[in-house]
Short mmCIF file of N, CA and C in Angstrom, two decimals:
data_model
loop_
_atom_site.label_atom_id
_atom_site.label_comp_id
_atom_site.label_asym_id
_atom_site.label_seq_id
_atom_site.Cartn_x
_atom_site.Cartn_y
_atom_site.Cartn_z
N UNK A 1 5.37 7.54 5.38
CA UNK A 1 5.04 7.70 4.13
C UNK A 1 4.10 6.44 3.57
N UNK A 2 3.17 6.64 2.71
CA UNK A 2 2.28 5.98 2.26
C UNK A 2 2.35 5.82 0.71
N UNK A 3 3.11 5.07 -0.15
CA UNK A 3 3.35 5.09 -1.62
C UNK A 3 1.79 4.83 -2.06
N UNK A 4 0.94 4.38 -1.83
CA UNK A 4 -0.40 4.16 -2.54
C UNK A 4 -1.49 5.50 -2.20
N UNK A 5 -0.56 6.45 -1.82
CA UNK A 5 -1.33 7.74 -1.72
C UNK A 5 -0.70 8.72 -2.39
N UNK A 6 -1.42 9.53 -3.47
CA UNK A 6 -0.66 10.14 -4.72
C UNK A 6 0.19 11.52 -3.63
N UNK A 7 -0.30 11.97 -2.79
CA UNK A 7 0.69 12.96 -1.87
C UNK A 7 1.65 12.21 -1.48
N UNK A 8 1.69 10.89 -0.95
CA UNK A 8 2.79 10.36 -0.44
C UNK A 8 3.79 10.11 -1.61
N UNK A 9 3.18 9.71 -2.70
CA UNK A 9 3.97 9.26 -3.91
C UNK A 9 4.65 10.95 -4.54
N UNK A 10 3.94 11.77 -4.04
CA UNK A 10 4.38 13.35 -4.70
C UNK A 10 5.85 13.48 -3.62
N UNK A 11 5.81 13.35 -2.73
CA UNK A 11 6.92 13.82 -1.89
C UNK A 11 8.09 12.75 -2.00
N UNK A 12 7.61 11.53 -2.04
CA UNK A 12 8.82 10.41 -2.42
C UNK A 12 9.53 11.03 -3.92
N UNK A 13 8.49 11.37 -4.81
CA UNK A 13 9.06 11.70 -6.11
C UNK A 13 9.90 12.83 -5.71
N UNK A 14 9.68 13.87 -5.13
CA UNK A 14 10.15 15.27 -4.61
C UNK A 14 11.52 14.94 -4.14
N UNK A 15 11.37 14.32 -3.23
CA UNK A 15 13.03 13.71 -2.51
C UNK A 15 13.96 13.08 -3.30
N UNK A 16 13.30 11.80 -4.17
CA UNK A 16 14.19 11.08 -4.55
C UNK A 16 14.12 10.71 -5.81
N UNK A 17 13.62 11.56 -6.87
CA UNK A 17 13.51 11.42 -8.38
C UNK A 17 15.09 11.66 -8.90
N UNK A 18 15.66 12.64 -8.23
CA UNK A 18 17.07 12.98 -8.91
C UNK A 18 17.95 11.99 -8.63
N UNK A 19 17.84 11.65 -7.36
CA UNK A 19 18.93 10.12 -6.84
C UNK A 19 18.63 9.10 -7.69
N UNK A 20 17.46 8.74 -7.60
CA UNK A 20 17.02 7.49 -8.54
C UNK A 20 17.53 7.95 -9.84
N UNK A 21 17.08 8.81 -10.84
CA UNK A 21 17.72 8.97 -12.09
C UNK A 21 19.01 8.96 -12.26
N UNK A 22 19.90 9.52 -11.09
CA UNK A 22 21.27 9.32 -11.20
C UNK A 22 22.07 7.78 -10.98
N UNK A 23 20.86 7.08 -10.15
CA UNK A 23 21.06 5.62 -10.02
C UNK A 23 21.13 5.05 -11.16
N UNK A 24 19.77 5.42 -11.85
CA UNK A 24 19.47 4.72 -13.19
C UNK A 24 20.63 5.01 -14.39
N UNK A 25 21.01 6.12 -14.14
CA UNK A 25 21.81 6.71 -15.45
C UNK A 25 23.20 5.76 -15.35
N UNK A 26 23.89 5.55 -14.08
CA UNK A 26 25.05 4.61 -13.94
C UNK A 26 24.54 3.12 -14.29
N UNK A 27 23.60 2.92 -14.24
CA UNK A 27 23.14 1.40 -14.44
C UNK A 27 23.08 1.42 -16.21
N UNK A 28 22.30 2.35 -16.58
CA UNK A 28 21.87 2.23 -18.13
C UNK A 28 22.88 2.93 -18.85
N UNK A 29 23.71 3.95 -18.77
CA UNK A 29 24.43 4.85 -19.33
C UNK A 29 24.19 5.63 -20.26
N UNK A 30 22.56 5.93 -19.96
CA UNK A 30 21.72 6.73 -21.11
C UNK A 30 20.72 7.40 -20.26
N UNK A 31 20.98 8.88 -20.10
CA UNK A 31 20.34 9.75 -19.26
C UNK A 31 18.66 9.83 -19.85
N UNK A 32 18.47 9.71 -21.10
CA UNK A 32 16.90 9.45 -21.45
C UNK A 32 16.59 8.46 -20.84
N UNK A 33 17.16 7.28 -21.43
CA UNK A 33 16.53 5.82 -20.79
C UNK A 33 16.21 6.20 -19.26
N UNK A 34 17.33 6.28 -18.63
CA UNK A 34 17.49 6.67 -16.94
C UNK A 34 16.42 7.48 -16.59
N UNK A 35 15.86 8.56 -17.26
CA UNK A 35 14.73 9.41 -16.89
C UNK A 35 13.37 8.71 -17.36
N UNK A 36 13.24 7.98 -18.15
CA UNK A 36 11.98 7.08 -18.94
C UNK A 36 11.91 6.07 -17.64
N UNK A 37 13.03 5.37 -17.14
CA UNK A 37 12.60 4.36 -15.91
C UNK A 37 12.38 4.98 -14.62
N UNK A 38 13.13 6.45 -14.08
CA UNK A 38 12.56 6.87 -13.10
C UNK A 38 11.02 7.34 -12.88
N UNK A 39 10.64 7.56 -14.28
CA UNK A 39 9.05 8.04 -14.54
C UNK A 39 8.38 6.76 -14.23
N UNK A 40 8.64 5.88 -14.85
CA UNK A 40 8.04 4.57 -14.55
C UNK A 40 8.06 3.45 -13.48
N UNK A 41 9.49 4.23 -12.49
CA UNK A 41 9.37 3.55 -11.34
C UNK A 41 8.42 4.22 -10.29
N UNK A 42 8.16 5.51 -10.37
CA UNK A 42 7.40 6.36 -9.75
C UNK A 42 5.83 6.08 -10.19
N UNK A 43 5.91 5.70 -11.24
CA UNK A 43 4.21 5.48 -11.87
C UNK A 43 4.02 4.28 -11.24
N UNK A 44 4.95 3.23 -10.99
CA UNK A 44 4.60 1.81 -10.40
C UNK A 44 4.18 1.86 -9.30
N UNK A 45 5.05 2.83 -8.47
CA UNK A 45 4.80 3.09 -7.07
C UNK A 45 3.52 3.51 -6.77
N UNK A 46 3.14 4.43 -7.59
CA UNK A 46 1.73 5.31 -7.48
C UNK A 46 0.33 4.28 -7.43
N UNK A 47 0.54 3.42 -8.77
CA UNK A 47 -0.31 2.14 -8.94
C UNK A 47 -0.23 1.09 -8.11
N UNK A 48 0.98 0.96 -7.00
CA UNK A 48 1.06 -0.49 -6.38
C UNK A 48 -0.41 -0.24 -5.26
N UNK A 49 -0.29 -1.09 -4.67
CA UNK A 49 -1.23 -1.15 -3.47
C UNK A 49 -0.51 -1.49 -2.05
N UNK A 50 0.70 -1.02 -2.02
CA UNK A 50 1.67 -0.97 -1.09
C UNK A 50 1.22 0.01 -0.14
N UNK A 51 0.86 -0.20 1.08
CA UNK A 51 0.31 1.13 2.12
C UNK A 51 1.25 0.84 3.51
N UNK A 52 2.20 0.02 3.66
CA UNK A 52 3.13 0.11 4.77
C UNK A 52 4.10 1.38 4.43
N UNK A 53 4.49 1.88 5.93
CA UNK A 53 5.19 3.02 5.90
C UNK A 53 6.76 2.71 5.57
N UNK A 54 7.26 3.41 4.58
CA UNK A 54 8.46 3.10 3.85
C UNK A 54 9.56 3.62 4.90
N UNK A 55 10.28 2.82 5.54
CA UNK A 55 11.36 3.16 6.34
C UNK A 55 12.41 3.40 5.63
N UNK A 56 12.70 2.54 4.40
CA UNK A 56 13.85 2.83 3.59
C UNK A 56 13.47 3.17 2.05
N UNK A 57 13.13 4.48 1.89
CA UNK A 57 12.53 4.68 0.51
C UNK A 57 13.65 4.48 -0.45
N UNK A 58 14.77 4.41 -0.54
CA UNK A 58 15.54 4.42 -1.52
C UNK A 58 15.92 3.09 -1.81
N UNK A 59 16.06 2.14 -0.85
CA UNK A 59 16.01 0.88 -0.90
C UNK A 59 14.60 0.07 -1.56
N UNK A 60 13.36 0.75 -1.58
CA UNK A 60 12.12 0.51 -2.23
C UNK A 60 12.22 0.64 -3.47
N UNK A 61 12.82 1.91 -3.64
CA UNK A 61 12.78 2.62 -5.06
C UNK A 61 13.82 1.75 -6.12
N UNK A 62 14.97 1.55 -5.47
CA UNK A 62 15.97 0.84 -6.02
C UNK A 62 15.39 -0.75 -6.51
N UNK A 63 14.69 -1.30 -5.48
CA UNK A 63 13.85 -2.83 -6.01
C UNK A 63 13.09 -2.54 -6.98
N UNK A 64 12.30 -1.44 -7.05
CA UNK A 64 11.37 -1.46 -8.35
C UNK A 64 12.04 -1.09 -9.52
N UNK A 65 12.84 -0.11 -9.19
CA UNK A 65 13.61 0.54 -10.61
C UNK A 65 14.61 -0.74 -10.87
N UNK A 66 15.38 -1.58 -10.12
CA UNK A 66 15.84 -2.74 -10.82
C UNK A 66 15.26 -3.92 -11.49
N UNK A 67 14.20 -3.99 -11.07
CA UNK A 67 13.17 -4.67 -11.54
C UNK A 67 12.80 -4.12 -13.23
N UNK A 68 12.49 -3.01 -13.25
CA UNK A 68 12.13 -2.32 -14.74
C UNK A 68 13.81 -2.52 -15.60
N UNK A 69 14.92 -2.13 -14.97
CA UNK A 69 15.95 -2.23 -15.62
C UNK A 69 16.31 -3.61 -16.17
N UNK A 70 15.65 -4.77 -15.42
CA UNK A 70 16.08 -5.97 -15.89
C UNK A 70 15.34 -6.68 -17.08
N UNK A 71 14.04 -5.75 -17.00
CA UNK A 71 12.85 -6.02 -18.10
C UNK A 71 13.56 -5.21 -19.11
N UNK A 72 14.06 -3.91 -18.91
CA UNK A 72 14.70 -3.43 -20.23
C UNK A 72 15.42 -4.30 -20.87
N UNK A 73 16.63 -4.61 -20.01
CA UNK A 73 17.84 -5.14 -20.59
C UNK A 73 17.38 -6.60 -21.70
N UNK A 74 16.15 -7.23 -20.78
CA UNK A 74 15.28 -8.35 -21.48
C UNK A 74 14.65 -8.33 -22.62
N UNK A 75 14.27 -6.83 -23.06
CA UNK A 75 13.56 -6.51 -23.94
C UNK A 75 14.72 -6.39 -24.92
N UNK A 76 15.80 -5.50 -24.86
CA UNK A 76 16.94 -5.68 -25.86
C UNK A 76 17.22 -6.98 -26.34
N UNK A 77 17.71 -7.75 -25.29
CA UNK A 77 17.94 -9.12 -25.68
C UNK A 77 17.14 -9.78 -26.71
N UNK A 78 15.79 -9.42 -26.26
CA UNK A 78 14.95 -10.24 -27.40
C UNK A 78 15.00 -9.33 -28.91
N UNK A 79 14.86 -8.15 -28.79
CA UNK A 79 14.91 -7.39 -29.98
C UNK A 79 16.33 -7.83 -30.73
N UNK A 80 17.67 -8.12 -29.94
CA UNK A 80 18.69 -8.17 -30.79
C UNK A 80 18.40 -9.54 -31.40
N UNK A 81 18.01 -10.61 -30.47
CA UNK A 81 17.96 -12.00 -31.10
C UNK A 81 16.99 -11.75 -32.03
N UNK A 82 15.74 -11.35 -32.25
CA UNK A 82 15.00 -11.48 -33.17
C UNK A 82 15.33 -10.83 -34.58
N UNK A 83 16.43 -9.82 -34.37
CA UNK A 83 16.94 -8.88 -35.62
C UNK A 83 18.33 -10.10 -36.31
N UNK A 84 19.06 -10.61 -35.25
CA UNK A 84 19.75 -11.52 -35.66
C UNK A 84 19.10 -12.86 -36.37
N UNK A 85 17.92 -13.05 -35.96
CA UNK A 85 17.20 -14.30 -36.41
C UNK A 85 16.81 -13.95 -38.00
N UNK A 86 16.49 -12.60 -38.08
CA UNK A 86 16.08 -12.38 -39.32
C UNK A 86 17.32 -11.95 -40.53
N UNK A 87 18.31 -11.55 -39.73
CA UNK A 87 19.43 -11.39 -40.69
C UNK A 87 19.95 -13.17 -41.15
N UNK A 88 20.04 -14.01 -40.23
CA UNK A 88 20.32 -15.33 -40.48
C UNK A 88 19.49 -16.06 -41.44
N UNK A 89 18.39 -15.61 -41.51
CA UNK A 89 17.12 -16.11 -42.45
C UNK A 89 16.92 -15.32 -43.71
N UNK A 90 17.86 -14.37 -43.81
CA UNK A 90 17.82 -13.29 -45.20
C UNK A 90 16.54 -12.68 -45.29
N UNK A 91 16.06 -12.72 -44.34
CA UNK A 91 15.01 -11.70 -43.90
C UNK A 91 15.04 -10.39 -44.37
N UNK A 92 14.50 -9.33 -45.13
CA UNK A 92 14.63 -8.14 -45.08
C UNK A 92 14.39 -7.41 -43.83
N UNK A 93 15.12 -6.45 -43.45
CA UNK A 93 14.94 -5.80 -42.35
C UNK A 93 14.11 -4.56 -42.50
N UNK A 94 13.44 -4.28 -43.66
CA UNK A 94 12.60 -3.37 -44.02
C UNK A 94 11.08 -3.37 -43.41
N UNK A 95 10.78 -3.87 -42.39
CA UNK A 95 9.53 -3.95 -41.77
C UNK A 95 9.44 -2.79 -41.34
N UNK A 96 7.91 -2.28 -40.91
CA UNK A 96 7.74 -1.13 -40.67
C UNK A 96 8.06 -1.10 -38.98
N UNK A 97 8.36 0.26 -38.84
CA UNK A 97 8.42 0.27 -37.06
C UNK A 97 7.25 -0.33 -36.40
N UNK A 98 5.97 -0.24 -36.95
CA UNK A 98 4.83 -0.52 -36.35
C UNK A 98 4.85 -2.40 -36.45
N UNK A 99 5.20 -3.24 -37.48
CA UNK A 99 5.37 -4.14 -37.48
C UNK A 99 6.49 -5.03 -36.87
N UNK A 100 7.46 -4.36 -36.77
CA UNK A 100 8.73 -4.53 -35.80
C UNK A 100 8.43 -4.43 -34.28
N UNK A 101 7.40 -3.46 -33.92
CA UNK A 101 6.89 -3.13 -32.50
C UNK A 101 6.04 -4.62 -32.33
N UNK A 102 4.85 -4.60 -32.94
CA UNK A 102 4.19 -5.68 -32.90
C UNK A 102 4.89 -7.26 -32.63
N UNK A 103 6.01 -7.35 -33.24
CA UNK A 103 6.64 -8.60 -33.43
C UNK A 103 7.38 -8.82 -31.97
N UNK A 104 7.81 -7.65 -31.83
CA UNK A 104 8.76 -7.52 -30.28
C UNK A 104 8.02 -8.03 -29.24
N UNK A 105 6.89 -7.16 -29.46
CA UNK A 105 5.60 -7.34 -28.45
C UNK A 105 4.96 -8.91 -28.04
N UNK A 106 4.89 -9.61 -29.23
CA UNK A 106 4.44 -10.63 -29.15
C UNK A 106 5.87 -11.75 -28.54
N UNK A 107 6.59 -11.48 -29.24
CA UNK A 107 7.98 -12.16 -28.47
C UNK A 107 8.04 -11.85 -26.99
N UNK A 108 7.68 -11.02 -26.61
CA UNK A 108 8.01 -10.51 -25.10
C UNK A 108 6.86 -11.51 -24.64
N UNK A 109 5.87 -11.26 -25.10
CA UNK A 109 4.73 -11.95 -23.91
C UNK A 109 5.08 -13.41 -24.19
N UNK A 110 5.36 -14.06 -24.97
CA UNK A 110 5.88 -15.35 -25.30
C UNK A 110 6.85 -15.79 -24.06
N UNK A 111 7.92 -14.85 -24.46
CA UNK A 111 9.18 -14.94 -23.27
C UNK A 111 8.37 -15.06 -22.10
N UNK A 112 7.52 -13.92 -21.65
CA UNK A 112 6.93 -14.09 -20.39
C UNK A 112 6.05 -15.08 -19.95
N UNK A 113 5.50 -15.83 -20.80
CA UNK A 113 4.74 -17.03 -20.68
C UNK A 113 5.63 -18.30 -20.08
N UNK A 114 6.77 -18.41 -21.18
CA UNK A 114 7.86 -19.54 -21.00
C UNK A 114 8.80 -19.13 -19.51
N UNK A 115 8.97 -17.88 -19.31
CA UNK A 115 9.69 -17.94 -18.10
C UNK A 115 8.96 -18.12 -16.91
N UNK A 116 7.81 -18.85 -16.83
CA UNK A 116 6.92 -19.14 -15.63
C UNK A 116 6.99 -20.84 -15.85
N UNK A 117 7.78 -21.31 -16.85
CA UNK A 117 7.67 -22.55 -16.66
C UNK A 117 9.05 -22.88 -16.23
N UNK A 118 8.94 -24.44 -15.62
CA UNK A 118 10.20 -25.14 -15.23
C UNK A 118 11.34 -25.09 -16.50
N UNK A 119 12.43 -25.13 -16.04
CA UNK A 119 13.32 -24.83 -17.21
C UNK A 119 13.24 -25.99 -17.89
N UNK A 120 13.29 -27.24 -17.60
CA UNK A 120 13.19 -28.20 -18.86
C UNK A 120 12.06 -28.27 -19.63
N UNK A 121 10.79 -27.86 -19.16
CA UNK A 121 9.45 -27.80 -19.80
C UNK A 121 10.16 -26.69 -20.72
N UNK A 122 10.38 -25.58 -20.35
CA UNK A 122 10.63 -24.39 -21.44
C UNK A 122 11.75 -24.97 -22.50
N UNK A 123 12.72 -25.23 -21.80
CA UNK A 123 13.80 -26.04 -23.24
C UNK A 123 13.13 -26.93 -24.17
N UNK A 124 12.28 -27.77 -23.69
CA UNK A 124 11.50 -28.98 -24.65
C UNK A 124 10.82 -28.50 -25.19
N UNK A 125 9.79 -27.16 -24.82
CA UNK A 125 8.84 -26.68 -25.72
C UNK A 125 10.20 -25.94 -27.10
N UNK A 126 10.93 -25.00 -26.69
CA UNK A 126 11.73 -24.39 -27.43
C UNK A 126 12.55 -25.23 -28.37
N UNK A 127 12.79 -26.58 -28.03
CA UNK A 127 13.41 -27.36 -28.97
C UNK A 127 12.48 -27.95 -29.86
N UNK A 128 11.34 -28.23 -29.76
CA UNK A 128 10.14 -28.62 -30.71
C UNK A 128 9.69 -27.64 -31.33
N UNK A 129 9.46 -26.31 -30.78
CA UNK A 129 9.33 -25.19 -32.01
C UNK A 129 10.21 -24.40 -32.67
N UNK A 130 11.03 -24.58 -31.88
CA UNK A 130 12.40 -23.55 -32.94
C UNK A 130 13.15 -24.70 -33.72
N UNK A 131 13.62 -25.51 -33.27
CA UNK A 131 14.76 -26.38 -33.65
C UNK A 131 13.89 -27.61 -34.63
N UNK A 132 12.63 -27.60 -34.30
CA UNK A 132 11.84 -29.09 -35.20
C UNK A 132 12.21 -30.29 -34.52
N UNK A 133 12.73 -30.37 -33.29
CA UNK A 133 12.83 -31.47 -32.91
C UNK A 133 11.71 -32.53 -32.32
N UNK A 134 11.85 -33.94 -32.78
CA UNK A 134 10.58 -34.94 -32.09
C UNK A 134 10.93 -34.93 -30.56
N UNK A 135 10.01 -35.46 -30.06
CA UNK A 135 9.93 -35.99 -28.93
C UNK A 135 11.33 -36.87 -28.35
N UNK A 136 11.33 -37.95 -29.29
CA UNK A 136 12.57 -38.96 -29.02
C UNK A 136 14.00 -38.08 -28.81
N UNK A 137 14.13 -37.44 -29.85
CA UNK A 137 15.04 -36.33 -30.10
C UNK A 137 15.40 -35.22 -28.64
N UNK A 138 14.10 -34.60 -28.34
CA UNK A 138 14.08 -33.61 -27.33
C UNK A 138 14.43 -34.81 -26.07
N UNK A 139 13.90 -35.89 -25.95
CA UNK A 139 14.23 -36.85 -24.81
C UNK A 139 15.69 -37.08 -24.71
N UNK A 140 16.32 -37.28 -25.56
CA UNK A 140 17.70 -37.49 -25.76
C UNK A 140 18.43 -36.28 -25.34
N UNK A 141 18.14 -35.30 -25.86
CA UNK A 141 18.63 -34.01 -25.54
C UNK A 141 18.99 -33.59 -23.96
N UNK A 142 17.75 -33.93 -23.63
CA UNK A 142 17.16 -33.47 -22.16
C UNK A 142 17.84 -34.77 -21.10
N UNK A 143 18.06 -36.13 -21.67
CA UNK A 143 18.24 -37.21 -20.91
C UNK A 143 17.04 -37.33 -19.85
N UNK A 144 15.90 -37.45 -20.54
CA UNK A 144 14.64 -37.78 -20.10
C UNK A 144 14.08 -38.69 -21.08
N UNK A 145 12.80 -39.31 -20.41
CA UNK A 145 11.78 -40.12 -20.83
C UNK A 145 11.34 -39.38 -22.09
N UNK A 146 10.60 -40.24 -23.27
CA UNK A 146 9.98 -39.71 -23.91
C UNK A 146 8.50 -39.23 -23.05
N UNK A 147 8.22 -40.15 -22.32
CA UNK A 147 7.07 -39.64 -21.46
C UNK A 147 7.10 -38.42 -20.94
N UNK A 148 8.30 -38.07 -20.45
CA UNK A 148 8.56 -36.70 -19.50
C UNK A 148 8.53 -35.31 -20.54
N UNK A 149 8.75 -35.76 -21.73
CA UNK A 149 8.61 -34.83 -23.13
C UNK A 149 7.43 -34.61 -23.19
N UNK A 150 6.60 -35.42 -23.16
CA UNK A 150 4.89 -35.04 -23.46
C UNK A 150 4.57 -34.57 -22.20
N UNK A 151 5.01 -34.57 -20.81
CA UNK A 151 4.83 -33.81 -19.68
C UNK A 151 5.22 -32.31 -19.88
N UNK A 152 6.12 -32.05 -20.38
CA UNK A 152 6.78 -30.94 -20.70
C UNK A 152 6.15 -29.83 -21.67
N UNK A 153 5.70 -30.97 -22.80
CA UNK A 153 5.04 -29.83 -23.59
C UNK A 153 3.54 -29.98 -23.01
N UNK A 154 2.89 -30.47 -22.60
CA UNK A 154 1.69 -30.69 -21.96
C UNK A 154 1.43 -29.21 -21.22
N UNK A 155 2.71 -29.26 -20.03
CA UNK A 155 2.69 -27.91 -19.09
C UNK A 155 2.62 -26.49 -20.30
N UNK A 156 3.50 -26.61 -21.03
CA UNK A 156 3.92 -25.56 -21.95
C UNK A 156 2.61 -25.22 -22.75
N UNK A 157 2.19 -25.99 -23.34
CA UNK A 157 0.73 -25.75 -24.12
C UNK A 157 0.04 -25.23 -23.47
N UNK A 158 -0.39 -25.94 -21.96
CA UNK A 158 -1.23 -25.23 -20.90
C UNK A 158 -1.56 -24.24 -20.39
N UNK A 159 -0.24 -23.90 -20.40
CA UNK A 159 0.50 -22.25 -20.40
C UNK A 159 -0.39 -21.39 -21.08
N UNK A 160 0.33 -21.75 -22.43
CA UNK A 160 0.08 -20.74 -23.54
C UNK A 160 -1.48 -21.26 -23.96
N UNK A 161 -1.92 -21.86 -23.37
CA UNK A 161 -3.57 -21.62 -23.81
C UNK A 161 -4.33 -21.24 -22.41
N UNK A 162 -4.18 -21.24 -21.25
CA UNK A 162 -4.54 -20.56 -20.09
C UNK A 162 -4.42 -18.73 -20.60
N UNK A 163 -3.17 -18.70 -21.15
CA UNK A 163 -3.05 -17.23 -21.14
C UNK A 163 -3.91 -16.81 -22.84
N UNK A 164 -4.28 -17.46 -23.60
CA UNK A 164 -5.29 -17.33 -24.94
C UNK A 164 -6.42 -16.95 -24.07
N UNK A 165 -6.82 -17.57 -23.28
CA UNK A 165 -8.16 -17.83 -22.56
C UNK A 165 -8.22 -16.42 -21.97
N UNK A 166 -7.20 -15.87 -21.40
CA UNK A 166 -7.77 -14.72 -20.61
C UNK A 166 -7.68 -13.24 -21.36
#
């Protein structure tokens, strides 16, 4: 079975959709979200360039679906953190659904970019931008030199600028 061919994905879908949806329902606790992520899983398989024969289609589907579940949970965590931050700052929660969606999308993009950084570089960037700490304070917090903090910040800014150029 070759998932890069529509007819192969079609038979994979016919044979395993119900099983995958049940598996996702157990993970998520919501039949509607499970159905959405099952569809997303098969779409991802259809769009992928995988061409090797699948000996274990359920293991393959589980791997793809698990990645989507993790992304879903990460988005929920970001949304919860965003709403908590608004509440603690006394910001009204009356933003339009479109504005909230745009803000969450931007947060997701930043989260994805920062996830690609080494842990200390990510932490240094967040301490500077979110907590307003100076380099000396960040160095003390992370147990590194000021020079290392500068290097971490350069890594973070470089990553963000590369994304802007794309």
